[in-house]
Short mmCIF file of C-alpha atoms in Angstrom, two decimals:
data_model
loop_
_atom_site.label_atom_id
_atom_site.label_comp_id
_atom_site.label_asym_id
_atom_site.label_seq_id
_atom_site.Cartn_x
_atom_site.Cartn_y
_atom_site.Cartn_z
CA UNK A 1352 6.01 3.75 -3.72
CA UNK A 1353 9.49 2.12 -2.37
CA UNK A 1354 11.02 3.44 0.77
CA UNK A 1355 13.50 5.77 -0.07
CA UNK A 1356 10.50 7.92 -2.04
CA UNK A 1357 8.20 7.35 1.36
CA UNK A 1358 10.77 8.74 3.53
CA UNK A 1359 11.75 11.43 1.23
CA UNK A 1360 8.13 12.22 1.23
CA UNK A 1361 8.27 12.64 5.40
CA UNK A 1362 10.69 15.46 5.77
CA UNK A 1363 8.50 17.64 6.62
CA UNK A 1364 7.96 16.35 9.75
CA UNK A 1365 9.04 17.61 13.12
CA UNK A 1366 9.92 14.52 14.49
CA UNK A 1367 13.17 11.54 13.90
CA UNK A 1368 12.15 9.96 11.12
CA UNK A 1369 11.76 13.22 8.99
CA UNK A 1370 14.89 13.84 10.24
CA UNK A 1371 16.16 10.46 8.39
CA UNK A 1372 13.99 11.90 5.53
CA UNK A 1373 15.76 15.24 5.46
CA UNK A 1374 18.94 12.62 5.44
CA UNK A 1375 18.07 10.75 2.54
CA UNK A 1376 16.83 13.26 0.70
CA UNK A 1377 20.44 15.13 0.79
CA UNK A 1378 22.10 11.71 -0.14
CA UNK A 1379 21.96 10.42 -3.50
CA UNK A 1380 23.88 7.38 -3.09
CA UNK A 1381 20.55 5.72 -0.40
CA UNK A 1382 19.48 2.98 -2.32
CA UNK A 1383 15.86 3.37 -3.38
CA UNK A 1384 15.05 -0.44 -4.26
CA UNK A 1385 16.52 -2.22 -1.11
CA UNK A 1386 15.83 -4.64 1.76
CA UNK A 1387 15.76 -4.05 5.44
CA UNK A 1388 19.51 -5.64 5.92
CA UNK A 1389 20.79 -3.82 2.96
CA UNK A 1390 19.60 -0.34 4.24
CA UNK A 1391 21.03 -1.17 7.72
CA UNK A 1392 24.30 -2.51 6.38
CA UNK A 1393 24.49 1.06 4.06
CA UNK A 1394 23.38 3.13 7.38
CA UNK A 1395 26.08 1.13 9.34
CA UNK A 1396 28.75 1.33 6.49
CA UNK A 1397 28.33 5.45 6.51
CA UNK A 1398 29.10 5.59 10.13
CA UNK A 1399 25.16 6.29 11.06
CA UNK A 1400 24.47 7.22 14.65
CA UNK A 1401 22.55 4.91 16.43
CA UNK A 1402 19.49 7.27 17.20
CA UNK A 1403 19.56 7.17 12.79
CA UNK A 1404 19.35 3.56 12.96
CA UNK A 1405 16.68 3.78 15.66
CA UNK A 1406 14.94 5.87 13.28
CA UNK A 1407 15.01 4.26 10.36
CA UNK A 1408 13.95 1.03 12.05
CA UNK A 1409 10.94 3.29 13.09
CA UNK A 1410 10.77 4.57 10.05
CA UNK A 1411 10.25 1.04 8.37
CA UNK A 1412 7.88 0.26 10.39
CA UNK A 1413 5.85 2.74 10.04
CA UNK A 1414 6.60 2.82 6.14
CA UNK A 1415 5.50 -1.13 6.25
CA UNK A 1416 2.02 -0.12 8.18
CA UNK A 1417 1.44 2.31 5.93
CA UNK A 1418 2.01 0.37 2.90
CA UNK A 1419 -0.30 -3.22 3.87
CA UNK A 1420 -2.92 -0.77 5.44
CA UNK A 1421 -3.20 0.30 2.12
CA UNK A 1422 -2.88 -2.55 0.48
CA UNK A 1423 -5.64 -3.88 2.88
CA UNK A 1424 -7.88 -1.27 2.36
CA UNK A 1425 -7.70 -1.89 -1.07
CA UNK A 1426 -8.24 -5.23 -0.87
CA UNK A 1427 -11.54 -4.64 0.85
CA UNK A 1428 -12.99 -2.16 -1.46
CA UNK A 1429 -12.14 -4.35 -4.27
CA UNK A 1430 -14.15 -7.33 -2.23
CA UNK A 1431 -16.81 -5.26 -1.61
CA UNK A 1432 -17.43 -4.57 -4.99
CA UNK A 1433 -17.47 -7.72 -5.81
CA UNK A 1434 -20.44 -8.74 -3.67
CA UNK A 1435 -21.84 -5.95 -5.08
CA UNK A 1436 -21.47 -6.97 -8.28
CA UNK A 1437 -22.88 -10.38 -7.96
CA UNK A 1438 -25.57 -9.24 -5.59
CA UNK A 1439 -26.77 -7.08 -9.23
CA UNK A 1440 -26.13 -10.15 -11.49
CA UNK A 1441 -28.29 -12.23 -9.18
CA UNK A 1442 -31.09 -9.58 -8.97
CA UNK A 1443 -30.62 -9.63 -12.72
CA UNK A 1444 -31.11 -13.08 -13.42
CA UNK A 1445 -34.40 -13.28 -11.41
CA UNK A 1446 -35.89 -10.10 -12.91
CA UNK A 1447 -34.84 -11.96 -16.32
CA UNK A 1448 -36.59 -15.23 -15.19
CA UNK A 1449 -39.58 -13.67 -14.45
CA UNK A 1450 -40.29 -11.60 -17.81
CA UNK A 1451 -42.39 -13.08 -19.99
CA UNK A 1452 -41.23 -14.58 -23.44
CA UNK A 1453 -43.19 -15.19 -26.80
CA UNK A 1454 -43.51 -18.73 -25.72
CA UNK A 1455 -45.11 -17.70 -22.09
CA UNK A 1456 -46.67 -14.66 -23.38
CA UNK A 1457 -48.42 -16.30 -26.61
CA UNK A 1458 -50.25 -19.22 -24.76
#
């Protein structure tokens, strides 16, 4: 999910930054695919008030938490599974080694 969709997302809220998404939601020319600079420079280019450019840089913050605490706690369920998984193919292997074949079972 890029910014403009995140904020868009938070105007609902009673509080600055879903102000700013009330804001961008209205305007169709915010750039949704954009960096930091570039959605300062637009902010500063429509003659933004400075408590919107306090907000967005809250907002981006909070957008940037949001999106690597995901990210993180993806990260760590995907891990986790992993060590799962092996911890089965390991149990696996050893209950494998330990059943008997024709050639063990035959003699």
């Amino acid at each position: 999910m890029n910014f403009r969709r995140w904020l868009i997302k938070q105007r609902d809220r009673c509080d600055r930054i879903g102000g700013l998404g009330l804001l961008v939601y209205f305007d169709r020319n915010f750039p949704s695919m954009a960096s930091w600079r570039e959605y300062k420079n637009y902010l500063y280019e429509c003659g933004a008030a400075e408590e919107v450019i306090e907000a967005f840089e809250a907002a981006w913050g909070e957008f940037w938490d949001w999106k690597w605490g995901e990210t993180f706690c993806r990260w760590r369920i995907l891990r986790n599974t992993s060590r799962a998984l092996k911890r089965l193919v390991q149990a696996l292997r050893r209950y494998v080694r330990g059943m008997p074949t024709r050639k063990t079972h035959f003699q």
